[in-house]
Amino acid sequence: MALTVYNTLSRSKEAFVPGNPERVTMYVCGPTVYSFPHIGNARPAVVFDVLARLLRRRFRLVYARNITDVDDKINAAAIAASCGIGDIAARYTDAYHQDMAALGVLPPDVEPTATAHIGDMLTMIGTLIGAGHAYAAEGHVLFRVKSFPGYGQLSRRGQRELLAGARVEVAPYKEDAGDFVLWKPSTPEQPGWDSPWGRGRPGWHIECSAMAARHLGETIDIHGGGNDLIFPHHENELAQSSCAHQGATFSRYWMHNGFLNVDHTKMSKSLGNVLLVRELLEQAPGEAVRLALLAAHYRQPLDWSGELLAQARRNLDRLYGTLRDVAGWEDDWPQAEPDATFMAALEDDLNTPRALAALFDLARDANRSEDAAARCQLAARLRASGEVLGLLGAHPEAWFTGAGATALSNADVERLLAARREARARRDFAAADRIRGELAAAGISIEDGPDGTRWRRSG
Ligand code: AMP
Ligand code: ZN
């Protein structure tokens, strides 16, 4: 079966054919770290984690998900807390890692931060000015939208809609109202970096273009994020990257998840209905939250409710119940491949509702089977299929007692431990500690000894 994905650029499902199967590249816009992640922020993290797991079965993948650690919302949070923006960014980056780990989201291969790539942004801005695609004016640098005839191709908006949607400021220093900021001046109180255009800070869009080019190259295979990012963020990234790289395709496939609403209402601070991941983790295991996020197709809106979460929990009770009833868990568990119907659904543009239905069919068949060996095979297939979704990795007993329940499978844990060994080998102890922290958040404790690292599922 070929993997097909819906490409926002072509508005159609396409066979996924990577530029280089030896190095498939995916960039997903990560969080702006100024507060705790809410359940909407978790949706792209989980959806693209599933895609990464699927791609890794076939290809060598380099997955980059950035951290936006310079932003006016971070500045405001730092002023409110009387600390530096670095403190705010560190605190909420940490919170993001902990919360995503609890949902069984594996860390991406690269997690670049905007502040560590200012030099790359300045270089890209210089290239755009040199090629006539950008201009400096009153301490700002602006992208000259009229210089790129392809502008609007991703969001498919006409000029008038583009202006309305961008809510761009009409500023006297702009040649054209639609031109957007690459660099802007900072006041002495605001964070800033020296540049040929004066002390300032980058616009949000150039951050992702520069980080994607640095870590993944000029053309990437997949660019992802929530569908609120299609315009203006991704439209602007596309324009900048393509113009900075002599017209090279920026991303071959664009994938966007639908929005998550709470009880049919958009989450918003003013309505007081923002659900934080950490609040939900007090009510239910991370794996149930993860399953609830995968209950709808990723492109559809997802309506979050207490009932959705309760249903996900009951569904996991059913699946783990099937696994528990099969003797020989973990010791002599037969090797198994994921179920073919399940994989076909997942490879059809990540159709998780159909894939989950296939899991329930497997569980039903296993429960009905009178033959112990056949039942064991079906349960093994169920477990192997769950693993592709980052589910059913816990020991069934642990699921039912609630002790050390984690969505991470043994293979997931081994992969994280290998990444930690590599980080230590290159003396990147911060990365090694981060992985240890993420394992702990996922209910895995580790102990380094003379014969290597041992791990266990902690209670
Ligand atoms: P932010 O931290 O606001 O930049 O958002 C990080 C990611 O979460 C982006 O990919 C957003 O598109 C996504 N996102 C934010 N809110 C929601 C939501 N309610 N539903 C789905 N995705 C969301
Ligand atoms: Zn981005």
Short mmCIF file of C-alpha atoms and ligand atoms in Angstrom, two decimals:
data_model
loop_
_atom_site.label_atom_id
_atom_site.label_comp_id
_atom_site.label_asym_id
_atom_site.label_seq_id
_atom_site.Cartn_x
_atom_site.Cartn_y
_atom_site.Cartn_z
CA MET A 1 0.00 0.00 0.00
CA ALA A 2 1.22 3.45 -0.82
CA LEU A 3 1.01 6.23 1.71
CA THR A 4 -1.30 9.02 0.57
CA VAL A 5 -1.59 12.41 2.21
CA TYR A 6 -3.84 15.38 1.63
CA ASN A 7 -1.72 18.25 0.34
CA THR A 8 -3.17 21.64 1.24
CA LEU A 9 -1.25 23.15 -1.68
CA SER A 10 -3.04 21.05 -4.32
CA ARG A 11 -6.24 20.59 -2.27
CA SER A 12 -6.12 16.88 -3.04
CA LYS A 13 -4.90 13.57 -1.74
CA GLU A 14 -1.59 12.60 -3.30
CA ALA A 15 0.72 9.60 -3.13
CA PHE A 16 3.57 10.48 -0.81
CA VAL A 17 6.80 10.27 -2.77
CA PRO A 18 9.75 11.74 -0.88
CA GLY A 19 12.57 13.61 -2.58
CA ASN A 20 15.09 11.25 -0.99
CA PRO A 21 13.84 8.15 0.87
CA GLU A 22 17.15 8.06 2.73
CA ARG A 23 16.39 11.42 4.29
CA VAL A 24 12.72 12.34 4.50
CA THR A 25 12.29 15.74 6.11
CA MET A 26 9.35 17.11 8.07
CA TYR A 27 9.00 20.50 9.74
CA VAL A 28 6.10 21.25 12.07
CA CYS A 29 5.53 24.67 13.64
CA GLY A 30 5.91 24.22 17.36
CA PRO A 31 4.65 26.16 20.35
CA THR A 32 5.17 29.78 21.31
CA VAL A 33 6.32 29.24 24.89
CA TYR A 34 4.53 31.81 27.04
CA SER A 35 2.05 29.62 28.93
CA PHE A 36 1.08 26.01 29.56
CA PRO A 37 -0.02 24.05 26.49
CA HIS A 38 -3.76 23.61 26.06
CA ILE A 39 -5.44 20.60 24.51
CA GLY A 40 -5.61 22.38 21.12
CA ASN A 41 -1.82 22.73 21.10
CA ALA A 42 -1.57 19.00 21.77
CA ARG A 43 -3.50 18.12 18.62
CA PRO A 44 -0.76 18.90 16.06
CA ALA A 45 1.88 17.41 18.39
CA VAL A 46 0.00 14.09 18.54
CA VAL A 47 -1.12 14.05 14.89
CA PHE A 48 2.38 14.67 13.54
CA ASP A 49 3.83 12.23 16.07
CA VAL A 50 1.62 9.56 14.50
CA LEU A 51 2.77 10.62 11.04
CA ALA A 52 6.42 10.51 12.18
CA ARG A 53 5.92 6.99 13.57
CA LEU A 54 4.33 5.91 10.29
CA LEU A 55 7.06 7.47 8.13
CA ARG A 56 9.81 5.89 10.24
CA ARG A 57 8.46 2.44 9.36
CA ARG A 58 9.41 3.08 5.72
CA PHE A 59 11.98 5.85 5.59
CA ARG A 60 14.77 7.55 7.45
CA LEU A 61 13.09 10.63 8.83
CA VAL A 62 14.45 13.91 10.14
CA TYR A 63 11.64 15.58 12.04
CA ALA A 64 12.09 19.19 13.21
CA ARG A 65 9.60 20.96 15.47
CA ASN A 66 10.66 24.41 16.58
CA ILE A 67 10.21 26.42 19.75
CA THR A 68 9.22 30.06 19.22
CA ASP A 69 11.04 31.69 22.12
CA VAL A 70 10.92 35.33 21.03
CA ASP A 71 7.49 36.86 20.67
CA ASP A 72 5.51 39.79 22.02
CA LYS A 73 3.38 37.43 24.14
CA ILE A 74 6.56 36.16 25.80
CA ASN A 75 7.67 39.75 26.41
CA ALA A 76 4.34 40.51 28.07
CA ALA A 77 4.57 37.39 30.26
CA ALA A 78 8.12 38.33 31.30
CA ILE A 79 7.04 41.83 32.29
CA ALA A 80 4.08 40.45 34.25
CA ALA A 81 6.36 38.03 36.13
CA SER A 82 9.26 40.52 36.49
CA CYS A 83 11.75 38.16 34.91
CA GLY A 84 13.63 37.79 31.64
CA ILE A 85 12.13 36.32 28.46
CA GLY A 86 14.67 33.49 28.77
CA ASP A 87 13.13 32.46 32.10
CA ILE A 88 9.61 32.42 30.66
CA ALA A 89 10.72 30.48 27.58
CA ALA A 90 12.66 27.94 29.68
CA ARG A 91 9.78 27.40 32.10
CA TYR A 92 7.17 26.80 29.40
CA THR A 93 9.45 24.83 27.10
CA ASP A 94 9.93 22.48 30.02
CA ALA A 95 6.18 22.33 30.65
CA TYR A 96 5.57 21.58 26.97
CA HIS A 97 8.07 18.71 27.03
CA GLN A 98 6.55 17.24 30.17
CA ASP A 99 2.98 17.46 28.91
CA MET A 100 3.71 16.09 25.43
CA ALA A 101 5.74 13.22 26.92
CA ALA A 102 2.76 12.32 29.10
CA LEU A 103 0.74 12.03 25.88
CA GLY A 104 3.30 9.62 24.40
CA VAL A 105 4.61 12.20 21.91
CA LEU A 106 8.18 11.24 21.05
CA PRO A 107 10.64 14.14 20.90
CA PRO A 108 11.39 15.35 17.37
CA ASP A 109 14.91 14.77 16.01
CA VAL A 110 15.65 18.48 16.02
CA GLU A 111 14.03 21.13 18.18
CA PRO A 112 15.50 24.46 17.09
CA THR A 113 14.81 27.63 19.04
CA ALA A 114 14.34 30.96 17.27
CA THR A 115 16.81 32.84 19.46
CA ALA A 116 19.60 30.42 18.50
CA HIS A 117 19.05 31.16 14.79
CA ILE A 118 19.06 34.95 14.61
CA GLY A 119 22.23 34.82 12.47
CA ASP A 120 20.52 32.55 9.92
CA MET A 121 17.53 34.89 9.82
CA LEU A 122 19.75 37.93 9.22
CA THR A 123 21.52 36.10 6.39
CA MET A 124 18.22 35.13 4.77
CA ILE A 125 16.88 38.68 5.11
CA GLY A 126 20.09 40.00 3.49
CA THR A 127 19.64 37.56 0.59
CA LEU A 128 16.02 38.65 0.10
CA ILE A 129 17.02 42.34 0.03
CA GLY A 130 19.85 41.58 -2.42
CA ALA A 131 17.43 39.81 -4.76
CA GLY A 132 14.87 42.64 -4.66
CA HIS A 133 12.32 40.68 -2.62
CA ALA A 134 12.63 42.81 0.51
CA TYR A 135 13.43 46.39 1.49
CA ALA A 136 14.51 48.25 4.59
CA ALA A 137 12.46 51.20 5.84
CA GLU A 138 12.65 53.02 9.17
CA GLY A 139 14.34 50.23 11.08
CA HIS A 140 12.01 47.62 9.58
CA VAL A 141 12.66 45.16 6.81
CA LEU A 142 9.60 44.20 4.78
CA PHE A 143 8.93 41.46 2.29
CA ARG A 144 7.84 42.89 -1.06
CA VAL A 145 4.79 40.74 -1.75
CA LYS A 146 4.40 42.04 -5.34
CA SER A 147 7.84 40.63 -6.18
CA PHE A 148 6.55 37.07 -5.79
CA PRO A 149 3.80 36.21 -8.33
CA GLY A 150 3.10 32.92 -6.53
CA TYR A 151 1.91 34.72 -3.40
CA GLY A 152 -1.47 33.39 -2.30
CA GLN A 153 -1.06 29.93 -3.86
CA LEU A 154 -1.23 28.06 -0.55
CA SER A 155 -4.16 29.88 1.01
CA ARG A 156 -5.81 30.53 -2.38
CA ARG A 157 -6.83 34.01 -1.49
CA GLY A 158 -7.20 36.93 -3.82
CA GLN A 159 -5.39 40.18 -3.07
CA ARG A 160 -8.31 41.78 -1.26
CA GLU A 161 -8.94 38.77 0.97
CA LEU A 162 -5.23 38.54 1.64
CA LEU A 163 -5.21 42.03 3.04
CA ALA A 164 -8.33 41.50 5.11
CA GLY A 165 -7.08 38.20 6.50
CA ALA A 166 -3.64 39.45 7.39
CA ARG A 167 -5.07 42.44 9.25
CA VAL A 168 -1.82 44.07 8.25
CA GLU A 169 -1.04 47.48 9.50
CA VAL A 170 -1.09 50.19 6.90
CA ALA A 171 2.16 51.88 7.82
CA PRO A 172 3.68 54.87 6.04
CA TYR A 173 7.00 53.08 5.55
CA LYS A 174 5.38 50.24 3.58
CA GLU A 175 5.48 50.27 -0.22
CA ASP A 176 2.33 48.21 -0.23
CA ALA A 177 -0.17 47.44 2.51
CA GLY A 178 0.25 43.66 2.04
CA ASP A 179 4.02 43.68 2.66
CA PHE A 180 4.90 41.84 5.85
CA VAL A 181 7.63 42.28 8.42
CA LEU A 182 10.89 40.30 8.37
CA TRP A 183 12.64 42.45 10.96
CA LYS A 184 11.34 45.14 13.31
CA PRO A 185 13.00 47.63 15.63
CA SER A 186 13.06 47.03 19.40
CA THR A 187 12.80 49.66 22.10
CA PRO A 188 15.53 49.49 24.77
CA GLU A 189 13.20 47.46 27.06
CA GLN A 190 12.35 44.93 24.38
CA PRO A 191 14.64 42.01 23.48
CA GLY A 192 16.76 42.84 20.47
CA TRP A 193 19.78 41.90 18.42
CA ASP A 194 22.15 44.08 16.42
CA SER A 195 21.58 43.99 12.69
CA PRO A 196 22.51 46.00 9.60
CA TRP A 197 19.10 47.68 10.03
CA GLY A 198 19.57 48.60 13.66
CA ARG A 199 18.78 46.82 16.91
CA GLY A 200 15.65 44.78 16.51
CA ARG A 201 13.99 41.39 16.49
CA PRO A 202 12.69 39.05 13.81
CA GLY A 203 9.16 38.70 12.54
CA TRP A 204 7.59 35.34 13.32
CA HIS A 205 7.48 33.95 9.75
CA ILE A 206 11.19 34.35 8.97
CA GLU A 207 12.03 32.27 12.04
CA CYS A 208 10.55 29.09 10.59
CA SER A 209 11.99 29.68 7.10
CA ALA A 210 15.49 30.10 8.54
CA MET A 211 15.27 27.14 10.93
CA ALA A 212 13.82 24.81 8.29
CA ALA A 213 16.62 25.71 5.84
CA ARG A 214 19.34 25.31 8.46
CA HIS A 215 18.25 21.88 9.68
CA LEU A 216 16.42 20.31 6.76
CA GLY A 217 17.65 22.06 3.60
CA GLU A 218 16.06 24.30 0.98
CA THR A 219 13.34 21.83 -0.02
CA ILE A 220 11.56 19.83 2.63
CA ASP A 221 9.14 16.96 2.14
CA ILE A 222 6.37 17.82 4.60
CA HIS A 223 5.46 21.03 6.35
CA GLY A 224 2.77 20.79 9.00
CA GLY A 225 0.81 22.72 11.58
CA GLY A 226 -2.70 23.70 12.56
CA ASN A 227 -4.92 25.08 9.79
CA ASP A 228 -4.91 28.50 11.45
CA LEU A 229 -1.31 28.75 10.24
CA ILE A 230 -2.08 28.43 6.50
CA PHE A 231 -2.52 32.17 6.30
CA PRO A 232 -0.57 34.28 6.84
CA HIS A 233 2.20 32.21 8.53
CA HIS A 234 2.72 29.44 5.98
CA GLU A 235 1.92 31.60 2.96
CA ASN A 236 4.67 33.97 4.12
CA GLU A 237 7.14 31.19 4.93
CA LEU A 238 6.60 29.81 1.43
CA ALA A 239 7.20 33.20 -0.19
CA GLN A 240 10.36 33.92 1.83
CA SER A 241 11.93 30.50 1.42
CA SER A 242 11.18 30.19 -2.25
CA CYS A 243 12.54 33.69 -2.99
CA ALA A 244 15.64 33.19 -0.83
CA HIS A 245 16.45 29.95 -2.67
CA GLN A 246 16.09 30.97 -6.34
CA GLY A 247 12.56 29.65 -6.65
CA ALA A 248 13.25 26.21 -5.16
CA THR A 249 10.15 24.39 -3.93
CA PHE A 250 9.94 25.04 -0.19
CA SER A 251 7.76 22.11 0.85
CA ARG A 252 6.54 19.29 -1.37
CA TYR A 253 3.54 18.50 0.84
CA TRP A 254 1.67 20.80 3.21
CA MET A 255 -0.44 19.17 5.91
CA HIS A 256 -2.75 20.92 8.35
CA ASN A 257 -4.78 19.65 11.26
CA GLY A 258 -8.27 20.93 11.94
CA PHE A 259 -9.13 22.91 15.01
CA LEU A 260 -10.19 21.58 18.36
CA ASN A 261 -13.21 23.16 20.04
CA VAL A 262 -14.51 22.58 23.53
CA ASP A 263 -18.19 21.68 23.82
CA HIS A 264 -18.81 23.18 20.34
CA THR A 265 -17.17 26.47 21.34
CA LYS A 266 -13.85 27.94 20.34
CA MET A 267 -11.44 27.90 23.27
CA SER A 268 -10.63 31.35 24.48
CA LYS A 269 -9.33 32.98 27.60
CA SER A 270 -12.20 35.45 27.70
CA LEU A 271 -14.74 32.60 27.77
CA GLY A 272 -12.69 30.83 30.44
CA ASN A 273 -12.95 27.49 28.60
CA VAL A 274 -9.25 26.90 27.90
CA LEU A 275 -8.41 23.31 28.87
CA LEU A 276 -4.80 22.80 29.80
CA VAL A 277 -3.18 19.45 29.07
CA ARG A 278 -1.99 19.25 32.67
CA GLU A 279 -5.54 19.71 33.99
CA LEU A 280 -6.77 16.88 31.79
CA LEU A 281 -3.89 14.68 32.98
CA GLU A 282 -5.27 14.99 36.49
CA GLN A 283 -8.55 13.53 35.25
CA ALA A 284 -7.35 10.76 32.96
CA PRO A 285 -4.21 8.90 31.89
CA GLY A 286 -2.21 10.55 29.08
CA GLU A 287 -2.98 7.61 26.83
CA ALA A 288 -6.73 8.27 27.09
CA VAL A 289 -6.17 11.93 26.18
CA ARG A 290 -4.08 10.77 23.22
CA LEU A 291 -6.75 8.35 22.02
CA ALA A 292 -9.41 11.05 22.34
CA LEU A 293 -7.29 13.35 20.15
CA LEU A 294 -7.09 10.63 17.50
CA ALA A 295 -10.80 9.84 17.55
CA ALA A 296 -11.59 12.26 14.71
CA HIS A 297 -9.81 12.45 11.38
CA TYR A 298 -7.00 14.99 11.76
CA ARG A 299 -8.39 17.34 9.09
CA GLN A 300 -11.83 17.47 10.67
CA PRO A 301 -12.68 19.75 13.55
CA LEU A 302 -12.53 17.87 16.84
CA ASP A 303 -15.14 18.64 19.45
CA TRP A 304 -13.58 18.01 22.86
CA SER A 305 -15.85 17.09 25.77
CA GLY A 306 -15.75 15.23 29.04
CA GLU A 307 -17.72 12.47 27.33
CA LEU A 308 -15.12 12.13 24.55
CA LEU A 309 -12.40 11.60 27.16
CA ALA A 310 -14.53 9.17 29.17
CA GLN A 311 -15.28 7.22 25.99
CA ALA A 312 -11.57 7.05 25.13
CA ARG A 313 -10.88 5.65 28.55
CA ARG A 314 -13.58 3.00 28.20
CA ASN A 315 -12.20 2.10 24.78
CA LEU A 316 -8.75 1.60 26.24
CA ASP A 317 -10.28 -0.55 28.99
CA ARG A 318 -11.68 -2.74 26.24
CA LEU A 319 -8.45 -3.03 24.28
CA TYR A 320 -6.26 -3.58 27.32
CA GLY A 321 -8.85 -6.06 28.59
CA THR A 322 -8.26 -8.17 25.50
CA LEU A 323 -4.50 -7.99 26.01
CA ARG A 324 -4.79 -8.86 29.70
CA ASP A 325 -6.84 -11.94 28.99
CA VAL A 326 -4.10 -13.42 26.86
CA ALA A 327 -1.52 -15.34 28.85
CA GLY A 328 2.19 -14.79 28.42
CA TRP A 329 2.24 -11.01 28.24
CA GLU A 330 5.72 -9.73 27.45
CA ASP A 331 7.50 -13.00 28.22
CA ASP A 332 6.60 -15.13 25.25
CA TRP A 333 4.52 -12.71 23.28
CA PRO A 334 4.56 -13.77 19.62
CA GLN A 335 6.15 -11.47 17.09
CA ALA A 336 3.48 -9.77 15.02
CA GLU A 337 3.07 -7.20 12.31
CA PRO A 338 0.38 -4.52 12.48
CA ASP A 339 -2.97 -5.50 10.99
CA ALA A 340 -3.31 -4.95 7.23
CA THR A 341 -6.75 -3.28 7.40
CA PHE A 342 -5.51 -1.04 10.16
CA MET A 343 -2.41 -0.01 8.19
CA ALA A 344 -4.40 0.60 5.02
CA ALA A 345 -6.62 3.03 6.93
CA LEU A 346 -3.69 4.84 8.48
CA GLU A 347 -1.82 5.07 5.20
CA ASP A 348 -4.91 6.59 3.63
CA ASP A 349 -4.17 10.14 4.80
CA LEU A 350 -3.98 9.10 8.46
CA ASN A 351 -7.55 7.90 8.72
CA THR A 352 -7.42 7.25 12.46
CA PRO A 353 -11.21 6.71 12.96
CA ARG A 354 -11.08 3.81 10.47
CA ALA A 355 -7.79 2.56 11.92
CA LEU A 356 -9.27 2.56 15.43
CA ALA A 357 -12.32 0.66 14.16
CA ALA A 358 -9.91 -1.99 12.86
CA LEU A 359 -8.37 -2.23 16.34
CA PHE A 360 -11.79 -2.89 17.85
CA ASP A 361 -12.50 -5.54 15.21
CA LEU A 362 -9.25 -7.25 16.16
CA ALA A 363 -10.10 -7.12 19.85
CA ARG A 364 -13.55 -8.56 19.16
CA ASP A 365 -12.09 -11.38 17.07
CA ALA A 366 -9.53 -12.13 19.77
CA ASN A 367 -12.20 -12.20 22.48
CA ARG A 368 -14.39 -14.53 20.43
CA SER A 369 -11.65 -16.90 19.38
CA GLU A 370 -11.81 -20.28 21.10
CA ASP A 371 -8.32 -21.24 20.06
CA ALA A 372 -5.66 -20.04 22.52
CA ALA A 373 -2.87 -19.77 19.93
CA ALA A 374 -5.06 -17.87 17.48
CA ARG A 375 -6.24 -15.58 20.26
CA CYS A 376 -2.69 -14.88 21.24
CA GLN A 377 -1.78 -14.06 17.61
CA LEU A 378 -4.70 -11.67 17.29
CA ALA A 379 -3.81 -9.96 20.55
CA ALA A 380 -0.18 -9.64 19.43
CA ARG A 381 -1.36 -8.06 16.20
CA LEU A 382 -3.56 -5.71 18.19
CA ARG A 383 -0.61 -4.65 20.29
CA ALA A 384 1.69 -4.19 17.27
CA SER A 385 -0.99 -2.08 15.57
CA GLY A 386 -1.52 0.05 18.68
CA GLU A 387 2.18 0.77 18.76
CA VAL A 388 2.01 2.51 15.36
CA LEU A 389 -0.42 4.97 16.96
CA GLY A 390 1.64 5.26 20.13
CA LEU A 391 -1.03 3.34 22.06
CA LEU A 392 -1.22 0.06 24.02
CA GLY A 393 2.44 0.14 25.03
CA ALA A 394 1.65 -0.19 28.75
CA HIS A 395 1.47 -3.41 30.67
CA PRO A 396 -2.27 -4.26 30.82
CA GLU A 397 -2.15 -4.74 34.58
CA ALA A 398 -0.57 -1.32 34.92
CA TRP A 399 -3.33 0.17 32.81
CA PHE A 400 -6.01 -1.24 35.08
CA THR A 401 -4.28 -0.42 38.35
CA GLY A 402 -3.25 3.00 37.06
CA ALA A 403 0.29 2.29 38.21
CA GLY A 404 2.89 3.47 35.77
CA ALA A 405 0.48 3.48 32.89
CA THR A 406 2.26 4.94 29.90
CA ALA A 407 1.55 4.97 26.23
CA LEU A 408 5.22 4.39 25.43
CA SER A 409 6.03 0.91 24.16
CA ASN A 410 9.29 -0.87 24.95
CA ALA A 411 10.54 0.06 21.48
CA ASP A 412 9.70 3.73 22.12
CA VAL A 413 11.66 3.64 25.37
CA GLU A 414 14.66 1.97 23.71
CA ARG A 415 14.61 4.63 21.00
CA LEU A 416 14.63 7.41 23.58
CA LEU A 417 17.45 5.74 25.51
CA ALA A 418 19.49 5.49 22.28
CA ALA A 419 18.90 9.21 21.66
CA ARG A 420 20.05 9.91 25.23
CA ARG A 421 23.23 7.83 24.72
CA GLU A 422 23.96 9.78 21.52
CA ALA A 423 23.38 13.09 23.30
CA ARG A 424 25.79 12.10 26.08
CA ALA A 425 28.37 10.91 23.56
CA ARG A 426 28.38 14.38 22.00
CA ARG A 427 28.44 15.86 25.52
CA ASP A 428 25.07 17.50 25.09
CA PHE A 429 24.07 16.92 28.71
CA ALA A 430 21.13 19.32 28.54
CA ALA A 431 19.57 17.17 25.79
CA ALA A 432 20.34 13.99 27.74
CA ASP A 433 18.65 15.40 30.85
CA ARG A 434 15.69 16.52 28.81
CA ILE A 435 15.17 12.97 27.54
CA ARG A 436 15.45 11.61 31.09
CA GLY A 437 12.81 14.15 32.17
CA GLU A 438 10.51 13.18 29.31
CA LEU A 439 10.85 9.51 30.17
CA ALA A 440 10.00 10.32 33.79
CA ALA A 441 6.94 12.27 32.66
CA ALA A 442 5.88 9.22 30.67
CA GLY A 443 6.21 7.02 33.77
CA ILE A 444 9.60 5.48 32.97
CA SER A 445 12.42 5.66 35.49
CA ILE A 446 15.97 4.91 34.49
CA GLU A 447 19.12 4.00 36.34
CA ASP A 448 22.64 4.23 34.94
CA GLY A 449 24.94 1.41 36.01
CA PRO A 450 28.23 -0.16 34.96
CA ASP A 451 26.47 -2.37 32.37
CA GLY A 452 24.50 0.42 30.80
CA THR A 453 21.12 1.93 31.54
CA ARG A 454 18.28 -0.04 33.06
CA TRP A 455 14.72 1.17 32.95
CA ARG A 456 11.40 0.28 34.45
CA ARG A 457 7.84 1.47 34.42
CA SER A 458 7.50 3.30 37.67
CA GLY A 459 4.38 3.43 39.78
P1 AMP B 1 0.90 28.40 19.14
O1 AMP B 1 1.66 28.02 20.38
O2 AMP B 1 -0.32 29.20 19.39
O3 AMP B 1 1.80 29.00 18.09
O4 AMP B 1 0.32 27.06 18.50
C1 AMP B 1 1.07 25.87 18.34
C2 AMP B 1 0.34 24.91 17.43
O5 AMP B 1 -0.93 24.56 17.99
C3 AMP B 1 0.05 25.44 16.03
O6 AMP B 1 0.29 24.42 15.08
C4 AMP B 1 -1.43 25.79 16.09
O7 AMP B 1 -2.02 25.70 14.81
C5 AMP B 1 -1.96 24.69 16.98
N1 AMP B 1 -3.24 25.04 17.66
C6 AMP B 1 -3.47 26.08 18.49
N2 AMP B 1 -4.75 26.07 18.93
C7 AMP B 1 -5.34 24.97 18.37
C8 AMP B 1 -6.67 24.39 18.45
N3 AMP B 1 -7.63 24.93 19.21
N4 AMP B 1 -6.89 23.27 17.74
C9 AMP B 1 -5.94 22.71 16.99
N5 AMP B 1 -4.68 23.20 16.87
C10 AMP B 1 -4.37 24.31 17.55
ZN ZN B 2 6.19 28.17 11.51
#
